[in-house]
Coordinates of N, CA, C and O in Angstrom, one line a residue:
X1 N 34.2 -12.4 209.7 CA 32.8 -12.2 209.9 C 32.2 -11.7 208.6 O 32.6 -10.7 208.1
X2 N 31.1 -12.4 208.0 CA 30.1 -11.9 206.9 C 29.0 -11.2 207.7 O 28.1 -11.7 208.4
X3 N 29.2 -9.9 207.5 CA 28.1 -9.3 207.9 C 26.7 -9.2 207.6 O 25.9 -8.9 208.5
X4 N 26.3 -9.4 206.3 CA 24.9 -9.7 205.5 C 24.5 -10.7 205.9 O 23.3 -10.9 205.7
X5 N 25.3 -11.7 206.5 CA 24.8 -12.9 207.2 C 24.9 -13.2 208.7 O 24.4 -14.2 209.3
X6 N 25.8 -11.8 209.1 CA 25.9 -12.5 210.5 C 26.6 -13.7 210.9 O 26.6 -14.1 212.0
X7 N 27.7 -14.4 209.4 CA 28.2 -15.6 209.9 C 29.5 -15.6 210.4 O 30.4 -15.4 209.6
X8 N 29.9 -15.9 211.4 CA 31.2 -15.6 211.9 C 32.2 -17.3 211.8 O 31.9 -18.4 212.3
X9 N 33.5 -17.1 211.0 CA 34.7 -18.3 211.5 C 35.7 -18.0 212.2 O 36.1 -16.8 212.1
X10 N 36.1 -18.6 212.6 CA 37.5 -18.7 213.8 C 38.1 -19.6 213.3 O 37.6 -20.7 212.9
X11 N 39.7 -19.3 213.2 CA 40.1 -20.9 212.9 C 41.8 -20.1 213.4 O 42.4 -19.0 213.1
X12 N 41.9 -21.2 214.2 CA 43.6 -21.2 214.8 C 44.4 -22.4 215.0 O 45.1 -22.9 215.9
X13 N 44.1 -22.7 213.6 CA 44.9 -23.8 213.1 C 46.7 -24.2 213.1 O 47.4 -25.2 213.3
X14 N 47.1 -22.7 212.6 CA 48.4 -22.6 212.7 C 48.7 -21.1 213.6 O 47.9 -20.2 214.0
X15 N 50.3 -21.2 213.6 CA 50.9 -19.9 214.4 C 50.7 -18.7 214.0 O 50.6 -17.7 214.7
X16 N 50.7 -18.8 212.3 CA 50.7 -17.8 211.2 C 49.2 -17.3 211.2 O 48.2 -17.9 211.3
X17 N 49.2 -15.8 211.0 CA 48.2 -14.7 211.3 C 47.8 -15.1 209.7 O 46.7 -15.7 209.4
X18 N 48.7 -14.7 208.9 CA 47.7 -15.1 207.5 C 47.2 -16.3 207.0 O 46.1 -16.5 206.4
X19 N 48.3 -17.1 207.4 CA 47.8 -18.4 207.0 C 46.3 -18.6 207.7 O 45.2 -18.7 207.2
X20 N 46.6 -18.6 208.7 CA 45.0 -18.7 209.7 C 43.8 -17.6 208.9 O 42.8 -18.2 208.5
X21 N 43.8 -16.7 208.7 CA 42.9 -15.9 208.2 C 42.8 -16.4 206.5 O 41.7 -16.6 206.0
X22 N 43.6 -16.4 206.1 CA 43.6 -17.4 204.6 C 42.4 -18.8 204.4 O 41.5 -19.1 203.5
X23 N 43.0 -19.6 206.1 CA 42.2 -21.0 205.8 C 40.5 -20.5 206.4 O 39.5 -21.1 206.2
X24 N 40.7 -19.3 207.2 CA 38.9 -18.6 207.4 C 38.3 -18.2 206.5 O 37.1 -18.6 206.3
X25 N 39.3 -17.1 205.5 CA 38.2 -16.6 204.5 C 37.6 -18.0 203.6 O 36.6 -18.1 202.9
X26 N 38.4 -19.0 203.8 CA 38.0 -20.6 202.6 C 37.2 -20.9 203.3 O 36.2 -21.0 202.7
X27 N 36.9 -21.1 204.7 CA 36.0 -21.8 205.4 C 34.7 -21.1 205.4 O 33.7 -21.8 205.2
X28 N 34.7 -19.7 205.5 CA 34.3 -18.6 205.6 C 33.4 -18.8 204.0 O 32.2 -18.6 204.1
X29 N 33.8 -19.1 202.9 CA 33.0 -19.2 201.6 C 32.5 -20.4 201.5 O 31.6 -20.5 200.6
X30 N 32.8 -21.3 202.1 CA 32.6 -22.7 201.9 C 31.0 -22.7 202.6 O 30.2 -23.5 202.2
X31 N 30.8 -21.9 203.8 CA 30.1 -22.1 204.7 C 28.5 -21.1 204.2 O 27.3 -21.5 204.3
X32 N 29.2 -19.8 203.6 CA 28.1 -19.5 202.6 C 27.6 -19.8 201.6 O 26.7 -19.2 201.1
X33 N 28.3 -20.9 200.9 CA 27.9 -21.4 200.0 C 27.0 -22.5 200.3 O 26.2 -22.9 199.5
X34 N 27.1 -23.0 201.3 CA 26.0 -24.1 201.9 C 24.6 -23.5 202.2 O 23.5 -23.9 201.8
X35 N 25.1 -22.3 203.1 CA 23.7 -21.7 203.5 C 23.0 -21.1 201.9 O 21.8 -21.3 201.8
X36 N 23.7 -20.6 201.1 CA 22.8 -20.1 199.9 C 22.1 -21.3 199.0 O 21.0 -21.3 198.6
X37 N 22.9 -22.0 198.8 CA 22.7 -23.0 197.8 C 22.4 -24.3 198.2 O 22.0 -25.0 197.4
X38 N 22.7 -24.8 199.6 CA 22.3 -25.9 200.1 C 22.4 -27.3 199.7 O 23.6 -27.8 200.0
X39 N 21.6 -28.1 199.1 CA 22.0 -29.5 198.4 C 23.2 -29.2 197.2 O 24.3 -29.8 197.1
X40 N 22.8 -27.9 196.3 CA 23.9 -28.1 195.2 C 24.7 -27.1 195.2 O 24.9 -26.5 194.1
X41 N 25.6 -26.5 196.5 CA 26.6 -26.4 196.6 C 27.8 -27.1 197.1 O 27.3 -28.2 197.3
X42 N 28.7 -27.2 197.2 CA 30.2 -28.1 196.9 C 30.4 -29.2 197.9 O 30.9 -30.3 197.6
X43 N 29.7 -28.6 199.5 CA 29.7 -29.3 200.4 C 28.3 -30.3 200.3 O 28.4 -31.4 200.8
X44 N 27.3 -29.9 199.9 CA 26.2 -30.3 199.5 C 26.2 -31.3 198.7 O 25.5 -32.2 199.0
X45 N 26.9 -31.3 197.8 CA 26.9 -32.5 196.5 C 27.7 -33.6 197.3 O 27.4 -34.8 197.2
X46 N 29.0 -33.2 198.1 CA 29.4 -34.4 198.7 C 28.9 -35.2 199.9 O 29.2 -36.4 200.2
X47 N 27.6 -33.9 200.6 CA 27.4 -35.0 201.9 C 25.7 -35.7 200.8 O 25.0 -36.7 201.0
X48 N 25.6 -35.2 200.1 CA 24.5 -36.3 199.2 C 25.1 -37.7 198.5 O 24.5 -38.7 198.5
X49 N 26.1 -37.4 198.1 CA 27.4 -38.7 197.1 C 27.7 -39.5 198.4 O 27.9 -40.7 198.2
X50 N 27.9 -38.9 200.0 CA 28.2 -40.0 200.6 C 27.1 -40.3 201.7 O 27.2 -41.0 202.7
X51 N 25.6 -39.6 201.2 CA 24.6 -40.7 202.0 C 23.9 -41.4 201.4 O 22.9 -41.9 201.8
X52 N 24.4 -41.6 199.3 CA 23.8 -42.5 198.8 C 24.9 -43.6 198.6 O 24.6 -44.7 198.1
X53 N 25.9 -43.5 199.0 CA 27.0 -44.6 198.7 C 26.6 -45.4 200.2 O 26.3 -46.6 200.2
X54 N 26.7 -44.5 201.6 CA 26.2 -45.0 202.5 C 24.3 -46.4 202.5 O 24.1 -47.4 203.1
X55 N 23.6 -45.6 201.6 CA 22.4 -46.2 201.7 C 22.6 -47.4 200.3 O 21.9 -48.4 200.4
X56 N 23.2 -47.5 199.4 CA 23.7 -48.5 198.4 C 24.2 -49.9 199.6 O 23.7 -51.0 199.7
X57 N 25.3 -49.4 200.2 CA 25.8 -50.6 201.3 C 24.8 -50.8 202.0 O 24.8 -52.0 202.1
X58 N 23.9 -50.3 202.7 CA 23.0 -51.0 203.4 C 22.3 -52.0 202.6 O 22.3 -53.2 202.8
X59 N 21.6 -51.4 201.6 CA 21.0 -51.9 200.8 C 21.3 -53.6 200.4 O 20.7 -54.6 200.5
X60 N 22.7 -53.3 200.1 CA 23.4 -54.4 199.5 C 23.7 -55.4 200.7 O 23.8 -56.6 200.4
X61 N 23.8 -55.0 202.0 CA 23.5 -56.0 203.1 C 23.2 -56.4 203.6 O 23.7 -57.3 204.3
X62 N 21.6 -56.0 203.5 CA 20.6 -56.1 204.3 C 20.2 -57.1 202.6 O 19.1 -57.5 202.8
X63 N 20.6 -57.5 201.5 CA 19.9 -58.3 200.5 C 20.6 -59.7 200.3 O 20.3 -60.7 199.6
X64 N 21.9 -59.4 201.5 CA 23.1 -60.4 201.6 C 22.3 -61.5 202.6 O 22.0 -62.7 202.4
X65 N 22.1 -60.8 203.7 CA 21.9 -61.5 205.0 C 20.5 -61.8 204.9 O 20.2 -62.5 205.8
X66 N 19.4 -61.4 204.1 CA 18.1 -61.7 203.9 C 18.3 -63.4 202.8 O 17.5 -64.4 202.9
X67 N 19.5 -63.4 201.8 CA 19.8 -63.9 201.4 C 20.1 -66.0 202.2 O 19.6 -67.2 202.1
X68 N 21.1 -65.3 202.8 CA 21.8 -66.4 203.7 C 20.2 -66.6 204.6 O 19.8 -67.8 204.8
X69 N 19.5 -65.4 205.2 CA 18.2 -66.5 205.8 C 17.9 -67.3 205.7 O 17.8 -68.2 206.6
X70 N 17.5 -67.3 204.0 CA 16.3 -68.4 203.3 C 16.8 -69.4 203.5 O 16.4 -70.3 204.1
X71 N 18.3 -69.1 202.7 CA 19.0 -70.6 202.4 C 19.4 -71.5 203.6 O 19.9 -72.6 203.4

C-alpha cells in the first residue's frame, strides 16, 4: 500500500512471500507512475505506440477496401 496515494496491490502470483511482494512493489511503481505522469510514463508511451500502430492498420484498410470499391 502507497499511503500518499491510497493505492493499494495484491499480487499472489507465486507460493513465495518475497517473490510475491517483489512482483507488488514493481506493480506497485509501475502503477504510480501512470497516475503521476500519465501519457509519458512507461505504461503510457506503450498503450499510445499501440493505439497508433492500431489506428495506422485501420487506416491502411479502410484505403484497401475503399480501393477494391472503385475498381
Amino acid at each position: 500500500m502507497h499511503r500518499p496515494t491510497g493505492t493499494i496491490v495484491v499480487c499472489q502470483d507465486t507460493r513465495s512471500l518475497q517473490q510475491n511482494r517483489k512482483i507488488a512493489y514493481k506493480r506497485l511503481k509501475e502503477k504510480l507512475d501512470l497516475q503521476i505522469n500519465g501519457t509519458a510514463s512507461k505504461i503510457g508511451k506503450k498503450v499510445e505506440k499501440l493505439r497508433a500502430r492500431k489506428h495506422k492498420q485501420r487506416q491502411r484498410a479502410k484505403k484497401k477496401y475503399q480501393q477494391s470499391d472503385v475498381a
